GROMACS .gro file of C-alpha atoms in nm:
model
  466
    1MET     CA    1   1.052  10.259  15.369
    2SER     CA    2   0.911  10.612  15.376
    3ASN     CA    3   0.939  10.828  15.064
    4LYS     CA    4   0.956  11.149  15.269
    5LYS     CA    5   1.275  11.351  15.253
    6THR     CA    6   1.371  11.645  15.472
    7PHE     CA    7   1.607  11.897  15.314
    8PHE     CA    8   1.823  12.107  15.547
    9LEU     CA    9   1.963  12.448  15.455
   10PRO     CA   10   2.324  12.398  15.345
   11ASP     CA   11   2.611  12.633  15.407
   12LEU     CA   12   2.582  12.865  15.107
   13GLY     CA   13   2.938  12.989  15.142
   14GLU     CA   14   3.224  13.043  15.389
   15GLY     CA   15   3.056  12.911  15.700
   16LEU     CA   16   2.769  13.161  15.705
   17PRO     CA   17   2.540  13.087  16.002
   18ASP     CA   18   2.210  13.165  15.828
   19ALA     CA   19   2.038  13.298  15.518
   20THR     CA   20   1.718  13.491  15.447
   21ILE     CA   21   1.436  13.362  15.227
   22VAL     CA   22   1.384  13.593  14.930
   23GLU     CA   23   1.128  13.403  14.725
   24TRP     CA   24   0.994  13.048  14.699
   25THR     CA   25   0.940  12.922  14.346
   26VAL     CA   26   0.692  12.658  14.466
   27LYS     CA   27   0.418  12.624  14.726
   28VAL     CA   28   0.305  12.334  14.940
   29GLY     CA   29   0.137  12.075  14.723
   30ASP     CA   30   0.332  12.159  14.408
   31THR     CA   31   0.537  11.900  14.222
   32ILE     CA   32   0.900  11.986  14.157
   33ARG     CA   33   1.168  11.816  13.953
   34LEU     CA   34   1.524  11.739  14.054
   35ASP     CA   35   1.753  12.046  14.024
   36ASP     CA   36   1.466  12.287  13.950
   37ALA     CA   37   1.491  12.616  14.142
   38LEU     CA   38   1.338  12.571  14.487
   39VAL     CA   39   1.403  12.901  14.663
   40SER     CA   40   1.612  13.217  14.639
   41MET     CA   41   1.815  13.283  14.955
   42GLU     CA   42   2.002  13.598  15.050
   43THR     CA   43   2.329  13.555  15.234
   44ALA     CA   44   2.581  13.813  15.346
   45LYS     CA   45   2.749  13.787  15.008
   46ALA     CA   46   2.494  13.709  14.739
   47VAL     CA   47   2.139  13.617  14.645
   48VAL     CA   48   2.152  13.256  14.530
   49GLU     CA   49   1.903  13.001  14.405
   50VAL     CA   50   1.889  12.670  14.587
   51PRO     CA   51   1.781  12.382  14.360
   52SER     CA   52   1.559  12.095  14.459
   53PRO     CA   53   1.753  11.787  14.571
   54VAL     CA   54   1.477  11.547  14.462
   55SER     CA   55   1.176  11.511  14.232
   56GLY     CA   56   0.840  11.489  14.402
   57LYS     CA   57   0.567  11.669  14.591
   58VAL     CA   58   0.638  11.960  14.828
   59LEU     CA   59   0.498  11.875  15.172
   60LYS     CA   60   0.637  12.156  15.386
   61LEU     CA   61   0.831  12.482  15.351
   62ALA     CA   62   1.030  12.633  15.636
   63GLY     CA   63   0.906  12.991  15.625
   64ALA     CA   64   0.794  13.290  15.424
   65ALA     CA   65   0.985  13.558  15.238
   66GLY     CA   66   1.195  13.759  15.481
   67ASP     CA   67   1.234  13.478  15.736
   68VAL     CA   68   1.588  13.398  15.850
   69ILE     CA   69   1.677  13.027  15.837
   70THR     CA   70   1.971  12.888  16.031
   71THR     CA   71   2.225  12.682  15.840
   72GLY     CA   72   2.149  12.316  15.905
   73ALA     CA   73   1.782  12.381  15.989
   74MET     CA   74   1.492  12.227  15.795
   75LEU     CA   75   1.430  12.414  15.471
   76ALA     CA   76   1.175  12.191  15.296
   77GLU     CA   77   1.013  11.849  15.310
   78PHE     CA   78   0.927  11.638  15.006
   79GLU     CA   79   0.742  11.322  14.915
   80VAL     CA   80   0.973  11.161  14.662
   81ASP     CA   81   0.813  11.036  14.342
   82PRO     CA   82   1.003  10.723  14.225
   83SER     CA   83   0.858  10.759  13.876
   84MET     CA   84   1.037  11.092  13.826
   85PRO     CA   85   1.411  11.153  13.774
   86GLN     CA   86   1.614  11.121  14.095
   87ARG     CA   87   1.982  11.150  14.163
   88ALA     CA   88   2.157  10.819  14.108
   89GLU     CA   89   2.242  10.621  14.417
   90GLY     CA   90   2.589  10.704  14.540
   91GLN     CA   91   2.631  10.973  14.274
   92ASP     CA   92   2.927  11.194  14.363
   93THR     CA   93   2.961  11.554  14.247
   94GLY     CA   94   3.328  11.561  14.334
   95HIS     CA   95   3.309  11.783  14.644
   96HIS     CA   96   3.328  11.653  14.999
   97HIS     CA   97   3.292  11.871  15.300
   98GLY     CA   98   3.208  11.788  15.656
   99GLY     CA   99   3.066  12.008  15.926
  100GLY     CA  100   2.729  12.130  16.045
  101GLN     CA  101   2.494  11.948  16.278
  102PRO     CA  102   2.511  11.574  16.299
  103GLY     CA  103   2.301  11.424  16.025
  104LYS     CA  104   2.254  11.764  15.867
  105GLY     CA  105   2.535  11.829  15.622
  106VAL     CA  106   2.624  12.172  15.504
  107GLY     CA  107   2.774  12.315  15.188
  108SER     CA  108   3.126  12.353  15.062
  109ASP     CA  109   3.383  12.608  15.163
  110ASP     CA  110   3.383  12.953  15.002
  111PRO     CA  111   3.356  12.859  14.634
  112ALA     CA  112   3.525  12.991  14.329
  113PRO     CA  113   3.279  13.138  14.079
  114ASP     CA  114   3.260  12.810  13.886
  115ASP     CA  115   3.246  12.575  14.187
  116ARG     CA  116   2.940  12.380  14.288
  117VAL     CA  117   2.814  12.414  14.644
  118VAL     CA  118   2.737  12.060  14.752
  119ALA     CA  119   2.608  11.869  15.049
  120SER     CA  120   2.842  11.688  15.280
  121ASP     CA  121   2.875  11.316  15.222
  122ASP     CA  122   2.884  11.280  15.601
  123GLY     CA  123   2.511  11.273  15.652
  124GLY     CA  124   2.412  11.481  15.352
  125ALA     CA  125   2.179  11.776  15.342
  126ILE     CA  126   1.879  11.548  15.298
  127GLU     CA  127   1.738  11.330  15.570
  128ASP     CA  128   1.530  11.024  15.494
  129GLU     CA  129   1.251  10.959  15.742
  130GLY     CA  130   1.305  10.588  15.685
  131ALA     CA  131   1.577  10.383  15.848
  132PRO     CA  132   1.920  10.550  15.843
  133ALA     CA  133   2.194  10.391  15.638
  134PRO     CA  134   2.418  10.160  15.841
  135LYS     CA  135   2.742  10.313  15.953
  136GLY     CA  136   3.008  10.286  15.688
  137GLU     CA  137   2.763  10.246  15.398
  138PRO     CA  138   2.705  10.533  15.154
  139ARG     CA  139   2.369  10.709  15.179
  140GLN     CA  140   2.144  10.709  14.876
  141ASP     CA  141   2.155  11.090  14.866
  142SER     CA  142   2.526  11.143  14.914
  143GLY     CA  143   2.684  11.415  14.701
  144THR     CA  144   2.357  11.601  14.642
  145VAL     CA  145   2.386  11.947  14.493
  146VAL     CA  146   2.229  12.189  14.738
  147GLY     CA  147   2.338  12.544  14.657
  148ALA     CA  148   2.397  12.797  14.391
  149MET     CA  149   2.704  12.991  14.272
  150GLN     CA  150   2.779  12.693  14.051
  151SER     CA  151   2.850  12.618  13.688
  152SER     CA  152   2.563  12.371  13.656
  153ASP     CA  153   2.338  12.430  13.357
  154ALA     CA  154   2.043  12.378  13.591
  155VAL     CA  155   2.097  12.669  13.828
  156ARG     CA  156   2.336  12.961  13.855
  157SER     CA  157   2.332  13.242  14.111
  158GLU     CA  158   2.414  13.486  13.830
  159GLN     CA  159   2.170  13.334  13.578
  160ALA     CA  160   1.825  13.473  13.513
  161SER     CA  161   1.541  13.227  13.578
  162THR     CA  162   1.178  13.246  13.474
  163ILE     CA  163   0.925  13.249  13.758
  164GLY     CA  164   0.564  13.347  13.706
  165GLY     CA  165   0.638  13.440  13.348
  166VAL     CA  166   0.905  13.693  13.451
  167LYS     CA  167   1.272  13.638  13.370
  168ALA     CA  168   1.510  13.789  13.626
  169MET     CA  169   1.818  13.711  13.833
  170PRO     CA  170   1.777  13.626  14.203
  171ALA     CA  171   1.936  13.957  14.309
  172VAL     CA  172   1.690  14.149  14.091
  173ARG     CA  173   1.397  13.965  14.250
  174ALA     CA  174   1.534  14.048  14.594
  175LEU     CA  175   1.557  14.417  14.506
  176ALA     CA  176   1.204  14.416  14.363
  177ARG     CA  177   1.068  14.266  14.684
  178LYS     CA  178   1.258  14.522  14.892
  179LEU     CA  179   1.129  14.815  14.683
  180LYS     CA  180   0.778  14.665  14.660
  181VAL     CA  181   0.789  14.650  14.282
  182ASP     CA  182   0.568  14.412  14.081
  183LEU     CA  183   0.810  14.245  13.839
  184ALA     CA  184   0.525  14.144  13.608
  185ARG     CA  185   0.456  14.514  13.535
  186VAL     CA  186   0.814  14.634  13.496
  187ARG     CA  187   0.921  14.764  13.155
  188THR     CA  188   1.217  14.545  13.063
  189THR     CA  189   1.532  14.657  12.885
  190GLY     CA  190   1.745  14.345  12.928
  191THR     CA  191   1.835  14.098  12.655
  192ASP     CA  192   1.558  13.848  12.579
  193GLY     CA  193   1.318  14.033  12.809
  194VAL     CA  194   1.525  13.990  13.125
  195VAL     CA  195   1.436  14.238  13.401
  196THR     CA  196   1.748  14.426  13.513
  197MET     CA  197   1.844  14.612  13.830
  198ALA     CA  198   1.804  14.941  13.644
  199ASP     CA  199   1.452  14.841  13.532
  200VAL     CA  200   1.344  14.775  13.891
  201LYS     CA  201   1.497  15.099  14.021
  202GLN     CA  202   1.328  15.298  13.745
  203ALA     CA  203   0.993  15.135  13.823
  204ALA     CA  204   1.032  15.218  14.191
  205ALA     CA  205   1.128  15.577  14.112
  206ASP     CA  206   0.840  15.652  13.875
  207GLY     CA  207   0.583  15.436  14.056
  208SER     CA  208   0.488  15.254  13.738
  209ALA     CA  209   0.495  14.906  13.890
  210VAL     CA  210   0.452  14.952  14.265
  211LEU     CA  211   0.271  14.664  14.433
  212GLY     CA  212  -0.084  14.754  14.525
  213ALA     CA  213  -0.100  15.054  14.291
  214ALA     CA  214  -0.330  15.062  13.992
  215PRO     CA  215  -0.162  15.019  13.651
  216ALA     CA  216  -0.063  15.350  13.491
  217PRO     CA  217  -0.331  15.478  13.246
  218ARG     CA  218  -0.256  15.490  12.875
  219ALA     CA  219  -0.142  15.826  12.738
  220ALA     CA  220  -0.459  15.866  12.530
  221ALA     CA  221  -0.676  15.838  12.838
  222ALA     CA  222  -0.466  16.067  13.052
  223ALA     CA  223  -0.614  16.400  12.937
  224PRO     CA  224  -0.970  16.358  13.079
  225VAL     CA  225  -0.828  16.237  13.408
  226ALA     CA  226  -0.599  16.537  13.444
  227ALA     CA  227  -0.893  16.772  13.504
  228SER     CA  228  -1.051  16.548  13.765
  229ALA     CA  229  -0.985  16.541  14.139
  230PRO     CA  230  -0.651  16.400  14.261
  231ALA     CA  231  -0.635  16.024  14.288
  232PRO     CA  232  -0.655  15.866  14.636
  233ALA     CA  233  -0.288  15.772  14.617
  234GLN     CA  234  -0.200  16.140  14.569
  235ARG     CA  235  -0.426  16.260  14.853
  236SER     CA  236  -0.271  16.009  15.089
  237THR     CA  237   0.052  16.211  15.093
  238LEU     CA  238  -0.125  16.508  15.257
  239SER     CA  239  -0.239  16.543  15.615
  240GLN     CA  240  -0.587  16.671  15.699
  241GLY     CA  241  -0.436  17.016  15.740
  242GLY     CA  242  -0.297  17.007  15.388
  243ARG     CA  243   0.066  16.967  15.494
  244PRO     CA  244   0.280  16.700  15.328
  245MET     CA  245   0.306  16.381  15.533
  246ARG     CA  246   0.643  16.216  15.591
  247THR     CA  247   0.668  15.901  15.381
  248GLN     CA  248   0.919  15.618  15.396
  249PRO     CA  249   1.134  15.529  15.097
  250PRO     CA  250   1.040  15.195  14.936
  251GLY     CA  251   1.187  14.897  15.119
  252VAL     CA  252   1.268  15.091  15.436
  253ALA     CA  253   1.103  14.998  15.766
  254ALA     CA  254   0.865  15.255  15.911
  255SER     CA  255   1.027  15.494  16.157
  256GLY     CA  256   1.017  15.363  16.512
  257GLN     CA  257   0.945  15.004  16.406
  258PRO     CA  258   1.193  14.728  16.502
  259GLU     CA  259   1.360  14.578  16.197
  260GLN     CA  260   1.549  14.250  16.201
  261LEU     CA  261   1.887  14.279  16.032
  262LYS     CA  262   1.923  14.053  15.730
  263GLY     CA  263   2.174  13.961  15.465
  264VAL     CA  264   2.474  14.191  15.429
  265ARG     CA  265   2.380  14.421  15.718
  266ARG     CA  266   2.330  14.122  15.948
  267ASN     CA  267   2.674  13.987  15.863
  268MET     CA  268   2.827  14.333  15.902
  269ALA     CA  269   2.697  14.349  16.260
  270ARG     CA  270   2.856  14.013  16.339
  271VAL     CA  271   3.189  14.099  16.176
  272MET     CA  272   3.220  14.435  16.350
  273ALA     CA  273   3.136  14.288  16.689
  274ASP     CA  274   3.391  14.012  16.637
  275ALA     CA  275   3.658  14.263  16.534
  276HIS     CA  276   3.584  14.480  16.838
  277SER     CA  277   3.629  14.183  17.069
  278LYS     CA  278   3.962  14.072  16.921
  279VAL     CA  279   4.164  14.362  16.784
  280VAL     CA  280   4.372  14.608  16.990
  281PRO     CA  281   4.326  14.913  16.766
  282THR     CA  282   4.543  15.223  16.760
  283THR     CA  283   4.496  15.510  16.515
  284LEU     CA  284   4.748  15.758  16.375
  285CYS     CA  285   4.633  16.065  16.179
  286ASP     CA  286   4.812  16.309  15.951
  287ASP     CA  287   4.757  16.509  15.632
  288ALA     CA  288   4.892  16.438  15.284
  289ASP     CA  289   4.998  16.761  15.112
  290LEU     CA  290   4.889  16.747  14.745
  291HIS     CA  291   5.018  17.095  14.654
  292ALA     CA  292   5.289  16.953  14.426
  293TRP     CA  293   5.048  16.753  14.207
  294ILE     CA  294   5.080  16.832  13.839
  295GLY     CA  295   4.755  16.849  13.644
  296LYS     CA  296   4.441  16.653  13.716
  297GLN     CA  297   4.505  16.314  13.875
  298ASP     CA  298   4.295  16.016  13.978
  299ILE     CA  299   4.275  16.043  14.356
  300THR     CA  300   4.173  15.681  14.413
  301ALA     CA  301   4.453  15.552  14.192
  302ARG     CA  302   4.702  15.767  14.381
  303LEU     CA  303   4.571  15.635  14.713
  304ILE     CA  304   4.612  15.276  14.594
  305ARG     CA  305   4.963  15.350  14.469
  306ALA     CA  306   5.056  15.512  14.800
  307ILE     CA  307   4.929  15.215  15.001
  308VAL     CA  308   5.131  14.980  14.782
  309ALA     CA  309   5.442  15.193  14.833
  310ALA     CA  310   5.389  15.191  15.209
  311CYS     CA  311   5.335  14.813  15.212
  312LYS     CA  312   5.663  14.764  15.028
  313ALA     CA  313   5.843  14.999  15.270
  314VAL     CA  314   5.692  14.845  15.586
  315PRO     CA  315   5.562  14.491  15.512
  316ALA     CA  316   5.450  14.444  15.874
  317LEU     CA  317   5.118  14.618  15.799
  318ASN     CA  318   5.048  14.415  15.484
  319ALA     CA  319   4.989  14.106  15.691
  320TRP     CA  320   4.750  13.871  15.865
  321PHE     CA  321   4.759  13.794  16.234
  322ASP     CA  322   4.623  13.487  16.415
  323GLY     CA  323   4.558  13.604  16.770
  324ASP     CA  324   4.491  13.253  16.901
  325LYS     CA  325   4.816  13.103  16.775
  326LEU     CA  326   5.011  13.432  16.784
  327VAL     CA  327   5.124  13.379  16.426
  328ARG     CA  328   5.189  13.660  16.177
  329THR     CA  329   5.190  13.613  15.799
  330MET     CA  330   5.341  13.892  15.586
  331HIS     CA  331   5.235  13.887  15.221
  332PRO     CA  332   5.452  13.950  14.914
  333GLN     CA  333   5.152  14.071  14.710
  334VAL     CA  334   4.923  14.361  14.799
  335ASP     CA  335   4.550  14.279  14.784
  336ILE     CA  336   4.350  14.582  14.901
  337GLY     CA  337   3.999  14.550  15.040
  338ILE     CA  338   3.798  14.848  14.910
  339ALA     CA  339   3.508  14.944  15.138
  340VAL     CA  340   3.192  14.997  14.930
  341ASP     CA  341   2.886  15.150  15.096
  342THR     CA  342   2.541  15.032  14.980
  343ASP     CA  343   2.186  15.058  15.108
  344ASP     CA  344   2.208  14.692  15.207
  345GLY     CA  345   2.524  14.738  15.413
  346LEU     CA  346   2.900  14.731  15.377
  347PHE     CA  347   3.079  14.528  15.112
  348VAL     CA  348   3.458  14.495  15.098
  349PRO     CA  349   3.564  14.348  14.761
  350ALA     CA  350   3.932  14.274  14.707
  351LEU     CA  351   4.144  14.462  14.455
  352ARG     CA  352   4.384  14.179  14.373
  353ASN     CA  353   4.753  14.234  14.299
  354ALA     CA  354   4.725  14.610  14.336
  355ASP     CA  355   5.104  14.627  14.328
  356MET     CA  356   5.095  14.509  13.964
  357LEU     CA  357   4.840  14.764  13.838
  358ASP     CA  358   4.891  15.105  13.682
  359ALA     CA  359   4.642  15.390  13.727
  360ALA     CA  360   4.420  15.274  13.440
  361GLY     CA  361   4.422  14.916  13.571
  362VAL     CA  362   4.325  15.034  13.919
  363ARG     CA  363   4.037  15.244  13.790
  364GLY     CA  364   3.906  14.967  13.565
  365ALA     CA  365   3.926  14.704  13.840
  366ILE     CA  366   3.750  14.925  14.095
  367GLN     CA  367   3.472  15.012  13.850
  368ARG     CA  368   3.421  14.641  13.782
  369LEU     CA  369   3.407  14.559  14.153
  370ARG     CA  370   3.162  14.841  14.226
  371ALA     CA  371   2.935  14.733  13.940
  372GLN     CA  372   2.937  14.373  14.066
  373VAL     CA  373   2.856  14.490  14.419
  374GLU     CA  374   2.576  14.711  14.288
  375ASP     CA  375   2.400  14.428  14.105
  376ARG     CA  376   2.496  14.165  14.363
  377SER     CA  377   2.677  13.951  14.107
  378ILE     CA  378   3.017  13.963  14.277
  379PRO     CA  379   3.158  13.616  14.354
  380ALA     CA  380   3.198  13.533  14.721
  381SER     CA  381   3.566  13.465  14.658
  382GLU     CA  382   3.615  13.835  14.575
  383LEU     CA  383   3.491  13.943  14.919
  384SER     CA  384   3.768  13.790  15.126
  385GLY     CA  385   4.141  13.731  15.131
  386TYR     CA  386   4.260  14.092  15.110
  387THR     CA  387   4.579  14.184  15.296
  388ILE     CA  388   4.501  14.547  15.392
  389SER     CA  389   4.195  14.773  15.360
  390LEU     CA  390   4.100  15.121  15.236
  391SER     CA  391   3.798  15.328  15.337
  392ASN     CA  392   3.763  15.637  15.120
  393PHE     CA  393   3.490  15.793  15.337
  394GLY     CA  394   3.600  16.146  15.245
  395MET     CA  395   3.407  16.122  14.919
  396PHE     CA  396   3.102  16.184  15.138
  397ALA     CA  397   3.221  16.381  15.442
  398GLY     CA  398   3.456  16.369  15.738
  399ARG     CA  399   3.825  16.441  15.789
  400TYR     CA  400   3.958  16.183  16.036
  401ALA     CA  401   3.821  15.851  16.161
  402THR     CA  402   3.906  15.535  16.352
  403PRO     CA  403   3.822  15.275  16.084
  404VAL     CA  404   3.778  14.918  16.204
  405VAL     CA  405   4.047  14.656  16.144
  406VAL     CA  406   3.881  14.325  16.056
  407PRO     CA  407   4.088  14.013  16.135
  408PRO     CA  408   4.298  13.857  16.003
  409THR     CA  409   4.422  14.186  15.852
  410VAL     CA  410   4.621  14.418  16.076
  411ALA     CA  411   4.569  14.761  15.918
  412ILE     CA  412   4.319  14.984  15.740
  413VAL     CA  413   4.373  15.325  15.579
  414GLY     CA  414   4.100  15.589  15.594
  415ALA     CA  415   4.101  15.882  15.349
  416GLY     CA  416   3.910  16.193  15.457
  417LYS     CA  417   3.757  16.482  15.267
  418LEU     CA  418   3.994  16.700  15.066
  419SER     CA  419   4.038  17.051  15.198
  420HIS     CA  420   4.229  17.371  15.125
  421ASP     CA  421   4.432  17.458  15.434
  422VAL     CA  422   4.653  17.746  15.526
  423VAL     CA  423   5.007  17.608  15.555
  424ALA     CA  424   5.310  17.783  15.705
  425VAL     CA  425   5.601  17.796  15.460
  426MET     CA  426   5.939  17.963  15.469
  427GLY     CA  427   5.876  18.337  15.484
  428GLY     CA  428   5.497  18.328  15.494
  429ILE     CA  429   5.186  18.121  15.440
  430GLU     CA  430   5.025  17.942  15.146
  431VAL     CA  431   4.699  17.761  15.079
  432HIS     CA  432   4.758  17.394  14.996
  433ARG     CA  433   4.515  17.118  14.901
  434ARG     CA  434   4.547  16.841  15.159
  435MET     CA  435   4.397  16.500  15.224
  436PRO     CA  436   4.345  16.382  15.584
  437ILE     CA  437   4.472  16.026  15.636
  438SER     CA  438   4.384  15.795  15.926
  439LEU     CA  439   4.568  15.468  15.983
  440THR     CA  440   4.425  15.215  16.228
  441PHE     CA  441   4.646  14.916  16.308
  442ASP     CA  442   4.627  14.614  16.538
  443HIS     CA  443   4.883  14.684  16.808
  444ARG     CA  444   4.912  14.311  16.881
  445ALA     CA  445   5.080  14.260  16.545
  446CYS     CA  446   5.247  14.596  16.473
  447THR     CA  447   5.458  14.839  16.671
  448GLY     CA  448   5.388  15.210  16.684
  449GLY     CA  449   5.715  15.271  16.501
  450GLU     CA  450   5.618  15.041  16.216
  451ALA     CA  451   5.280  15.213  16.183
  452ALA     CA  452   5.439  15.561  16.187
  453ARG     CA  453   5.694  15.463  15.920
  454PHE     CA  454   5.414  15.311  15.710
  455LEU     CA  455   5.214  15.633  15.737
  456LYS     CA  456   5.515  15.845  15.642
  457ALA     CA  457   5.583  15.632  15.334
  458LEU     CA  458   5.219  15.666  15.231
  459LEU     CA  459   5.223  16.045  15.280
  460ASP     CA  460   5.550  16.081  15.088
  461ASP     CA  461   5.409  15.893  14.787
  462LEU     CA  462   5.087  16.093  14.793
  463GLY     CA  463   5.288  16.415  14.803
  464ALA     CA  464   5.488  16.331  14.491
  465PRO     CA  465   5.409  16.550  14.187
  466GLN     CA  466   5.287  16.255  13.980
   0.00000   0.00000   0.00000
């Protein structure tokens, strides 16, 4: 029987169709042990480390950093070493999940933060080049752990690992690759020498650890150099005529060059196209008059409170809709998806039980979600399951919009840029501070009257003094 094993890319969460290679921790010919980190993969929701399913020699790797691998496709091939630790025959991790291509199992459903992502027992994520197991008999590799976002001591998506003498989390390594930063030269500020997101961003900003650049000279040696001619790297930013040349920010494709969408942005394209093909969107716009507000107030907290009030007044918009089965589900709780813009694309983390939070609770929860999005540590379970959405695009620019409703939700609120408008009042005019509000709803699931009443309830709450 052959000792070769083919390992197929599992589903790393919620049925994602593919993932992008960030960094291999091994090369062809290396020996790897069971459950050691094999590769970091970027999905639409996280950067995770995939552990090795066997102990042995690496015979083949599917691609290089930046390559997109389809779920269920070959990821790596091994020559199993029987003298090294292997997973026990028939060992079961406690998770069973079917799906994927025949003979190529995929991972579990969208996991909780402490859940293991495991291979299907129906074929497994490893294929033996020897004779297949007879039908009805358990495969030797059934129940193999194949993903990250797990509580295993061996590998965690949020745990820093040491590769090449540098200790950093998978998301930090992904950012370093994107910004072309050499992690080995980054000045670390994290506990126990762990490289943090802030360390990488600082290195990219000051150029102290850019790949291909010479190490920064010591301070003592800097004085003699200062009087000399500019370094080649400095001259390269000027054209022959002495005018500054346009340069690209680190990690951004050169202007005019095709760039394959990956990770979050790739998933965003799929989600938006799917929403466009399914939803029947209609948008209502109006302005919330904030003239009666007393003192300084938290605008985001007031927006959240107003959405909750509107959901309680008109539950039809705090709902999910199944267009295939024509089934509507109205929710007793209000979980608000908060659109967060990043360089990598759009994230929509869920503010859970918004109807139970006061202003301080709302602010604290949103700050936590934004921080987790920023460092890519947010659990996949926090990026789905919301009942209505909010896009506060006015913090940048714009008054009105037609924000996109993403199924199964049926409504999204857009908040535009605050303005001071001239308002007609009894006997004259006044200048009031107002906030433009746009409400897009799925007309398959909601009537125009329901949407208008929802919008009025939202505006009334926003207009309250406090």
